[in-house]
Coordinates of C-alpha atoms in Angstrom, one line a residue:
X1170 CA -18.7 -88.2 -24.9
X1171 CA -16.6 -89.0 -21.8
X1172 CA -12.8 -89.6 -21.6
X1173 CA -11.4 -92.7 -20.0
X1174 CA -8.1 -91.5 -18.7
X1175 CA -5.0 -93.1 -17.2
X1176 CA -5.9 -93.1 -13.5
X1177 CA -3.7 -92.2 -10.5
X1178 CA -3.1 -95.5 -8.6
X1179 CA -1.0 -94.1 -5.8
X1180 CA 0.8 -91.1 -4.5
X1181 CA 4.0 -92.2 -6.2
X1182 CA 2.5 -92.8 -9.7
X1183 CA 3.2 -90.3 -12.4
X1184 CA 2.7 -92.6 -15.4
X1185 CA 1.5 -96.1 -16.3
X1186 CA 1.8 -98.6 -19.1
X1187 CA -1.3 -100.0 -20.8
X1188 CA -0.9 -103.8 -20.9
X1189 CA -4.1 -104.8 -22.6
X1190 CA -7.6 -103.7 -23.4
X1191 CA -10.4 -105.9 -22.1
X1192 CA -13.0 -104.2 -24.3
X1193 CA -13.2 -103.1 -27.9
X1194 CA -14.9 -100.4 -30.0
X1195 CA -18.7 -100.9 -29.9
X1196 CA -18.7 -102.7 -26.6
X1197 CA -21.2 -101.6 -24.0
X1198 CA -19.8 -100.8 -20.5
X1199 CA -21.3 -99.8 -17.2
X1200 CA -19.7 -97.9 -14.4
X1201 CA -17.4 -100.2 -12.4
X1202 CA -16.6 -102.6 -15.3
X1203 CA -13.0 -103.6 -15.7
X1204 CA -11.9 -102.3 -19.1
X1205 CA -8.1 -102.3 -19.1
X1206 CA -5.0 -103.7 -17.4
X1207 CA -2.4 -101.1 -16.5
X1208 CA 1.1 -101.8 -15.2
X1209 CA 2.7 -99.4 -12.7
X1210 CA 6.2 -99.5 -11.3
X1211 CA 4.9 -101.7 -8.4
X1212 CA 2.3 -104.1 -9.9
X1213 CA -0.3 -104.8 -12.6
X1214 CA -3.7 -103.4 -11.9
X1215 CA -7.2 -103.9 -13.5
X1216 CA -8.8 -100.5 -14.1
X1217 CA -12.5 -99.9 -14.0
X1218 CA -14.3 -97.2 -15.9
X1219 CA -16.3 -94.5 -14.2
X1220 CA -18.9 -93.9 -16.9
X1221 CA -21.5 -96.0 -18.6
X1222 CA -22.0 -96.1 -22.4
X1223 CA -20.4 -97.5 -25.5
X1224 CA -16.7 -97.6 -26.3
X1225 CA -16.3 -95.2 -29.2
X1226 CA -12.6 -95.3 -29.7
X1227 CA -9.4 -96.7 -28.2
X1228 CA -6.8 -93.9 -28.2
X1229 CA -3.8 -95.8 -26.8
X1230 CA -2.2 -99.0 -28.0
X1231 CA -1.1 -101.8 -25.6
X1232 CA 2.5 -101.4 -24.5
X1233 CA 2.3 -97.6 -24.5
X1234 CA 3.4 -95.6 -21.4
X1235 CA 1.4 -92.4 -20.8
X1236 CA 1.2 -89.9 -18.0
X1237 CA -1.6 -89.9 -15.4
X1238 CA -4.6 -88.1 -16.8
X1239 CA -4.0 -89.0 -20.4
X1240 CA -7.2 -89.9 -22.3
X1241 CA -7.0 -93.5 -23.3
X1242 CA -10.5 -94.2 -24.7
X1243 CA -13.7 -92.4 -25.6
X1244 CA -17.0 -93.6 -24.1
X1245 CA -20.2 -92.5 -25.7
X1246 CA -22.6 -92.1 -22.8
X1247 CA -25.6 -91.5 -25.1
X1248 CA -26.2 -88.0 -23.9
X1249 CA -26.1 -86.6 -27.4
X1250 CA -28.6 -88.9 -29.3
X1251 CA -29.5 -86.2 -32.0
X1252 CA -25.9 -86.2 -33.3
X1253 CA -26.2 -89.1 -35.7
X1254 CA -29.3 -87.7 -37.5
X1255 CA -27.8 -84.5 -38.8
X1256 CA -24.8 -86.5 -40.0
X1257 CA -27.0 -88.7 -42.1
X1258 CA -29.0 -85.7 -43.4
X1259 CA -25.9 -83.8 -44.5
X1260 CA -24.1 -86.8 -45.9
X1261 CA -24.3 -85.6 -49.5
X1262 CA -23.3 -82.0 -48.5
X1263 CA -20.2 -83.1 -46.4
X1264 CA -18.5 -86.0 -48.2
X1265 CA -15.0 -84.7 -47.4
X1266 CA -15.7 -84.7 -43.6
X1267 CA -16.8 -88.3 -43.7
X1268 CA -13.9 -89.3 -45.8
X1269 CA -11.5 -87.5 -43.4
X1270 CA -13.0 -89.1 -40.3
X1271 CA -13.3 -92.7 -41.5
X1272 CA -9.7 -93.7 -41.7
X1273 CA -8.9 -92.2 -38.3
X1274 CA -11.2 -94.5 -36.4
X1275 CA -9.7 -97.8 -37.6
X1276 CA -6.2 -96.4 -36.9
X1277 CA -7.1 -95.9 -33.2
X1278 CA -9.4 -98.8 -32.6
X1279 CA -8.2 -101.8 -34.7
X1280 CA -7.2 -104.5 -32.3
X1281 CA -4.0 -106.5 -32.8
X1282 CA -4.3 -109.4 -35.3
X1283 CA -5.8 -112.5 -33.7
X1284 CA -7.1 -110.6 -30.7
X1285 CA -10.7 -111.8 -30.8
X1286 CA -11.1 -112.7 -27.2
X1287 CA -13.6 -110.7 -25.2
X1288 CA -12.6 -111.4 -21.7
X1289 CA -9.5 -112.6 -19.7
X1290 CA -11.7 -115.5 -18.4
X1291 CA -11.8 -116.9 -22.0
X1292 CA -8.0 -116.7 -22.3
X1293 CA -7.6 -118.5 -18.9
X1294 CA -10.1 -121.2 -19.8
X1295 CA -8.3 -121.8 -23.2
X1296 CA -4.9 -122.1 -21.5
X1297 CA -6.3 -124.6 -19.0
X1298 CA -7.7 -126.8 -21.8
X1299 CA -4.7 -126.3 -24.0
X1300 CA -6.7 -124.8 -26.8
X1301 CA -5.1 -122.5 -29.5
X1302 CA -7.5 -119.6 -29.7
X1303 CA -6.4 -118.8 -33.3
X1304 CA -8.1 -122.1 -34.4
X1305 CA -11.4 -121.3 -32.6
X1306 CA -14.3 -119.7 -34.5
X1307 CA -15.9 -117.0 -32.5
X1308 CA -19.7 -116.8 -32.3
X1309 CA -19.8 -113.5 -30.4
X1310 CA -20.2 -109.9 -31.6
X1311 CA -17.6 -109.1 -34.3
X1312 CA -16.3 -112.7 -34.3
X1313 CA -15.2 -112.5 -30.6
X1314 CA -14.6 -115.8 -28.9
X1315 CA -17.0 -116.5 -26.0
X1316 CA -16.7 -118.9 -23.1
X1317 CA -19.2 -121.3 -24.8
X1318 CA -17.0 -121.4 -27.9
X1319 CA -14.0 -122.5 -25.8
X1320 CA -16.1 -125.0 -23.8
X1321 CA -17.4 -126.6 -27.1
X1322 CA -13.9 -127.0 -28.5
X1323 CA -12.3 -130.3 -27.7
X1324 CA -9.0 -130.1 -25.8
X1325 CA -5.8 -130.2 -27.8
X1326 CA -2.3 -131.1 -26.8
X1327 CA -0.8 -127.9 -25.6
X1328 CA 1.6 -126.6 -28.2
X1329 CA 2.5 -123.6 -26.2
X1330 CA 4.5 -123.4 -23.1
X1331 CA 2.3 -122.9 -20.0
X1332 CA 3.2 -119.6 -18.5
X1333 CA 1.5 -116.7 -16.7
X1334 CA 0.9 -113.5 -18.7
X1335 CA 3.5 -111.6 -16.5
X1336 CA 6.0 -114.4 -17.1
X1337 CA 5.5 -114.0 -20.9
X1338 CA 6.0 -110.3 -20.7
X1339 CA 9.2 -110.6 -18.6
X1340 CA 10.5 -113.3 -21.0
X1341 CA 9.9 -111.1 -24.0
X1342 CA 11.6 -108.1 -22.4
X1343 CA 14.6 -110.0 -21.2
X1344 CA 15.0 -112.4 -24.2
X1345 CA 14.4 -115.6 -22.2
X1346 CA 13.3 -118.7 -24.1
X1347 CA 10.3 -120.0 -22.1
X1348 CA 10.6 -123.5 -23.6
X1349 CA 14.0 -123.9 -21.9
X1350 CA 12.6 -123.2 -18.4
X1351 CA 11.0 -125.5 -15.9
X1352 CA 7.9 -124.1 -14.4
X1353 CA 7.3 -124.2 -10.6
X1354 CA 3.7 -123.2 -10.7
X1355 CA 0.6 -125.4 -10.7
X1356 CA 0.8 -128.0 -13.5
X1357 CA 4.3 -126.9 -14.4
X1358 CA 3.2 -123.4 -15.3
X1359 CA 6.1 -121.0 -15.6
X1360 CA 5.8 -118.1 -13.2
X1361 CA 7.4 -114.7 -13.2
X1362 CA 9.8 -115.8 -10.5
X1363 CA 11.1 -118.6 -12.8
X1364 CA 11.9 -116.0 -15.5
X1365 CA 13.6 -113.7 -13.0
X1366 CA 15.7 -116.6 -11.7
X1367 CA 16.7 -117.5 -15.3
X1368 CA 17.8 -113.9 -16.0
X1369 CA 19.7 -113.6 -12.6
X1370 CA 21.6 -116.9 -12.6
X1371 CA 23.5 -118.1 -15.6
X1372 CA 24.4 -121.5 -14.1
X1373 CA 20.8 -122.8 -14.7
X1374 CA 21.0 -121.9 -18.4
X1375 CA 24.4 -123.6 -19.2
X1376 CA 23.9 -126.3 -21.8
X1377 CA 27.4 -127.7 -22.1
X1378 CA 27.8 -129.0 -18.5
X1379 CA 27.6 -132.8 -18.6
X1380 CA 26.3 -133.1 -15.0
X1381 CA 24.1 -130.8 -13.1
X1382 CA 26.4 -128.6 -11.2
X1383 CA 25.5 -127.3 -7.8
X1384 CA 24.3 -123.7 -8.3
X1385 CA 26.7 -121.1 -6.9
X1386 CA 25.6 -117.8 -5.6
X1387 CA 26.0 -115.2 -8.4
X1388 CA 28.5 -112.5 -7.5
X1389 CA 26.9 -109.2 -6.5
X1390 CA 26.9 -106.8 -9.4
X1391 CA 25.8 -103.2 -9.5
X1392 CA 22.9 -102.5 -11.7
X1393 CA 19.7 -100.5 -12.0
X1394 CA 17.2 -101.4 -9.3
X1395 CA 13.9 -103.2 -10.1
X1396 CA 11.2 -100.6 -11.0
X1397 CA 9.1 -101.6 -8.0
X1398 CA 12.1 -101.2 -5.6
X1399 CA 13.1 -97.9 -7.3
X1400 CA 9.5 -96.5 -6.8
X1401 CA 9.4 -97.6 -3.1
X1402 CA 12.9 -96.1 -2.5
X1403 CA 11.8 -92.7 -4.0
X1404 CA 8.6 -92.6 -2.0
X1405 CA 10.1 -93.7 1.3
X1406 CA 13.0 -91.2 0.8
X1407 CA 10.6 -88.4 0.3
X1408 CA 8.5 -89.6 3.3
X1409 CA 11.6 -89.6 5.6
X1410 CA 12.7 -86.2 4.3
X1411 CA 9.4 -84.4 4.4
X1412 CA 7.5 -86.0 7.3
X1413 CA 8.6 -85.4 10.9
X1414 CA 7.8 -88.9 12.3
X1415 CA 7.0 -89.8 15.9
X1416 CA 6.7 -93.3 17.2
X1417 CA 4.6 -95.0 20.0
X1418 CA 4.2 -98.6 21.0
X1419 CA 2.1 -100.7 23.4
X1420 CA 1.7 -104.4 24.3
X1421 CA -1.9 -105.6 24.1
X1422 CA -3.2 -108.6 26.1
X1423 CA -5.2 -110.8 23.7
X1424 CA -6.4 -113.4 26.1
X1425 CA -10.0 -112.3 26.0
X1426 CA -10.0 -111.8 22.2
X1427 CA -8.4 -115.2 21.5
X1428 CA -10.9 -117.0 23.8
X1429 CA -13.8 -115.3 22.1
X1430 CA -12.4 -116.2 18.7
X1431 CA -12.0 -119.9 19.7
X1432 CA -15.6 -120.0 20.8
X1433 CA -16.8 -118.5 17.5
X1434 CA -14.7 -120.8 15.4
X1435 CA -16.0 -123.9 17.2
X1436 CA -19.2 -123.7 15.2
X1437 CA -17.7 -122.6 11.9
X1438 CA -16.4 -124.6 9.0
X1439 CA -12.6 -124.7 8.8
X1440 CA -12.5 -122.5 5.7
X1441 CA -14.6 -119.8 7.4
X1442 CA -12.8 -119.7 10.8
X1443 CA -11.5 -116.3 12.0
X1444 CA -7.8 -115.6 12.5
X1445 CA -6.2 -113.1 14.8
X1446 CA -5.3 -110.8 11.9
X1447 CA -8.9 -110.2 11.2
X1448 CA -9.6 -109.1 14.8
X1449 CA -6.5 -106.8 14.8
X1450 CA -7.4 -105.1 11.5
X1451 CA -11.1 -104.6 12.5
X1452 CA -9.9 -103.0 15.8
X1453 CA -7.6 -100.6 14.0
X1454 CA -10.3 -99.6 11.6
X1455 CA -12.8 -98.9 14.4
X1456 CA -10.1 -97.0 16.3
X1457 CA -9.4 -94.9 13.2
X1458 CA -13.1 -93.9 13.2
X1459 CA -12.9 -93.0 16.8
X1460 CA -9.7 -90.9 16.3
X1461 CA -10.4 -89.1 13.0
X1462 CA -7.3 -86.9 13.5
X1463 CA -5.2 -89.8 12.2
X1464 CA -7.6 -91.0 9.5
X1465 CA -7.0 -88.8 6.5
X1466 CA -4.3 -86.9 4.4
X1467 CA -1.8 -84.1 4.7
X1468 CA -2.5 -81.8 1.7
X1469 CA -1.6 -78.2 1.0
X1470 CA 0.1 -77.8 4.4
X1471 CA -3.1 -78.8 6.3
X1472 CA -4.7 -82.0 7.5
X1473 CA -7.8 -83.2 5.6
X1474 CA -10.0 -85.8 7.5
X1475 CA -11.4 -88.6 5.4
X1476 CA -15.1 -89.2 5.5
X1477 CA -14.7 -93.0 5.6
X1478 CA -12.1 -95.5 6.8
X1479 CA -10.2 -97.1 3.9
X1480 CA -7.7 -99.3 5.6
X1481 CA -4.5 -99.9 3.6
X1482 CA -3.0 -103.3 4.1
X1483 CA 0.7 -103.8 3.3
X1484 CA 1.2 -106.9 1.1
X1485 CA 4.6 -108.3 0.2
X1486 CA 4.9 -109.4 -3.4
X1487 CA 6.6 -112.7 -4.4
X1488 CA 8.9 -111.0 -6.8
X1489 CA 10.0 -108.4 -4.2
X1490 CA 8.5 -105.1 -3.2
X1491 CA 5.1 -104.4 -1.7
X1492 CA 1.8 -102.8 -2.3
X1493 CA -0.9 -101.5 0.1
X1494 CA -4.4 -102.0 -1.3
X1495 CA -7.3 -100.6 0.6
X1496 CA -10.1 -102.3 2.5
X1497 CA -13.0 -99.9 1.9
X1498 CA -15.3 -99.3 4.9
X1499 CA -13.3 -101.7 7.0
X1500 CA -14.9 -100.2 10.1
X1501 CA -18.4 -101.2 9.1
X1502 CA -17.5 -104.6 7.6
X1503 CA -18.6 -107.7 9.6
X1504 CA -15.6 -109.9 10.6
X1505 CA -16.3 -112.8 8.3
X1506 CA -16.7 -110.4 5.3
X1507 CA -13.6 -108.6 6.3
X1508 CA -11.6 -111.8 6.3
X1509 CA -13.0 -113.0 3.0
X1510 CA -12.3 -109.6 1.4
X1511 CA -8.8 -109.6 2.8
X1512 CA -8.0 -113.0 1.4
X1513 CA -9.2 -111.9 -2.1
X1514 CA -7.2 -108.7 -1.8
X1515 CA -4.0 -110.4 -1.0
X1516 CA -4.5 -113.0 -3.7
X1517 CA -5.1 -110.4 -6.4
X1518 CA -2.2 -108.3 -5.2
X1519 CA 0.2 -111.2 -5.5
X1520 CA -1.1 -112.3 -8.9
X1521 CA -1.0 -108.7 -10.3
X1522 CA -4.7 -108.4 -10.6
X1523 CA -5.6 -105.6 -8.3
X1524 CA -8.4 -103.3 -9.3
X1525 CA -7.9 -99.5 -9.5
X1526 CA -10.6 -98.9 -6.8
X1527 CA -8.6 -101.2 -4.5
X1528 CA -5.5 -99.1 -4.7
X1529 CA -7.0 -95.6 -4.5
X1530 CA -6.6 -93.4 -1.5
X1531 CA -6.1 -95.5 1.7
X1532 CA -6.7 -93.3 4.7
X1533 CA -4.5 -95.3 7.2
X1534 CA -2.1 -98.2 6.5
X1535 CA -1.5 -101.3 8.6
X1536 CA 1.6 -103.4 8.2
X1537 CA 1.6 -106.8 9.9
X1538 CA 4.9 -108.8 10.0
X1539 CA 3.7 -111.3 12.6
X1540 CA 3.7 -114.2 10.1
X1541 CA 7.5 -113.4 9.6
X1542 CA 8.2 -113.9 13.3
X1543 CA 8.7 -110.2 14.0
X1544 CA 7.7 -109.0 17.4
X1545 CA 7.4 -105.3 16.6
X1546 CA 7.6 -103.2 13.4
X1547 CA 8.1 -99.4 13.2
X1548 CA 7.1 -98.3 9.7
X1549 CA 7.3 -95.2 7.6
X1550 CA 4.2 -93.1 6.9
X1551 CA 3.0 -93.5 3.3
X1552 CA 2.2 -89.9 2.1
X1553 CA -0.2 -88.2 1.9
X1554 CA -1.4 -90.3 4.8
X1555 CA -0.5 -89.2 8.3
X1556 CA -0.2 -92.5 10.3
X1557 CA 0.8 -96.2 10.0
X1558 CA 0.0 -98.9 12.5
X1559 CA 2.5 -101.8 12.9
X1560 CA 1.5 -105.2 14.3
X1561 CA 3.9 -108.0 15.4
X1562 CA 3.7 -111.7 16.2
X1563 CA 1.2 -113.0 18.7
X1564 CA 3.4 -114.5 21.5
X1565 CA 2.8 -115.7 25.0
X1566 CA 4.2 -113.5 27.7
X1567 CA 4.0 -113.5 31.5
X1568 CA 1.4 -110.9 32.7
X1569 CA 0.2 -109.9 36.2
X1570 CA -3.5 -110.4 36.7
X1571 CA -5.1 -109.6 40.1
X1572 CA -1.7 -109.8 41.7
X1573 CA -1.0 -113.3 40.2
X1574 CA 1.5 -114.1 37.5
X1575 CA 0.2 -115.9 34.5
X1576 CA 0.9 -116.4 30.8
X1577 CA -1.3 -114.7 28.1
X1578 CA -1.1 -114.3 24.3
X1579 CA 0.0 -110.7 23.6
X1580 CA 0.8 -108.6 20.5
X1581 CA 3.0 -105.4 20.2
X1582 CA 1.2 -102.6 18.3
X1583 CA 3.1 -99.6 17.2
X1584 CA 2.2 -96.3 15.6
X1585 CA 4.3 -94.1 13.2
X1586 CA 2.6 -90.7 12.7
X1587 CA 3.2 -87.3 11.1
X1588 CA 3.9 -84.7 13.8
X1589 CA 2.6 -82.0 11.5
X1590 CA -0.9 -83.4 11.7
X1591 CA -0.9 -84.7 15.3
X1592 CA 1.1 -85.2 18.5
X1593 CA 1.8 -88.0 20.9
X1594 CA -1.4 -87.6 22.8
X1595 CA -3.5 -88.2 19.7
X1596 CA -1.4 -91.2 18.8
X1597 CA -1.8 -92.6 22.3
X1598 CA -5.6 -92.3 22.0
X1599 CA -5.5 -94.5 18.8
X1600 CA -3.4 -97.3 20.4
X1601 CA -5.6 -97.1 23.6
X1602 CA -8.7 -97.5 21.5
X1603 CA -7.3 -100.5 19.7
X1604 CA -6.5 -102.1 23.1
X1605 CA -9.9 -101.3 24.5
X1606 CA -11.7 -102.8 21.5
X1607 CA -9.7 -106.0 21.7
X1608 CA -10.8 -106.4 25.3
X1609 CA -14.4 -106.4 24.1
X1610 CA -14.2 -108.5 20.9
X1611 CA -18.0 -109.0 20.7
X1612 CA -18.2 -105.3 19.6
X1613 CA -15.9 -105.9 16.6

């Protein structure tokens, strides 16, 4: 019997809140299956299991906050097959044990009323078709509603307000009536930002005004920070206090890399064309492999080199704050695959659907603010990592080539690093490696 525990989804995570179970007692799971959705101070994350077997019991109810490492479910891996036989043979001799055990299982494993959906896909499909799942008869195991059940059900007029799951949770916690809001999402769907705007600005909720008044900026009021902002503040304060930073920067000529990218894109469909960010990320990943002294963690007053490159990518969230999910094995990933993976990662991060494996243990983080018009960014190292690479906007600058002045696309790359783990010479090697790789883009 294996425990499924609350995972650690970042260096700054001490506890998490179970949002929902995606499995129930009796369901068969395999290693890597998404079994639960957990909310941290920064985002909502889909959590995979690390064992294969049958869900024996759910120990934590949705909405419960528990510390990292707390058992949340039991998974029967089938390693103890003889156990059921003695129980059956001794049934007459041990009636009190059976009577004592039976009530405990339903108390832990009974799902909330009406929760007969087996996957989030079914919920999403039902919302898109405007179907009330309480009126659908499930043909799956234990009466669970399957995708085919929803597809066979004729669409109804939606009786519920269309809103994202996060928007519904925020509305419940802040007492906002969703029916009074106007959704800005696709098809009028109410998004989390709509709910936050309703709680922040009273003018939009005034009913007695006879004509729509021009919204005025709400006066600044002191109040508790958003949980994501509070978590970032605590971690960055600790990083600035405990990590002796040093900073380096260099300007990289991208003329060769951009010309090579244009040639490659000429024969590609528009949706599959490469962008400069993909070349920059791949060059940083390869440089991290070449300079392993900056690819790893500071633990127990010593540097521990990581065996692989898990490139953390800082992603800003629409509601504020940021997360840094990891691109696993970014140094060995072909450029088209890296770009497709990056798109999916950013999309899941901003929709609150990251997986636990995507948030675990980045070895080096990259922050790219070029799309915001920033020319250079000097970041703060994310502990226990020992380095962070910053990338700015690709801009054209005058450069001297063979004694002649010309204009080339360039980018400013910066490095923030932990002086306990390395010195400026090591950091310079990393930035030099990035520059060298971008002058030979065919090797990326």
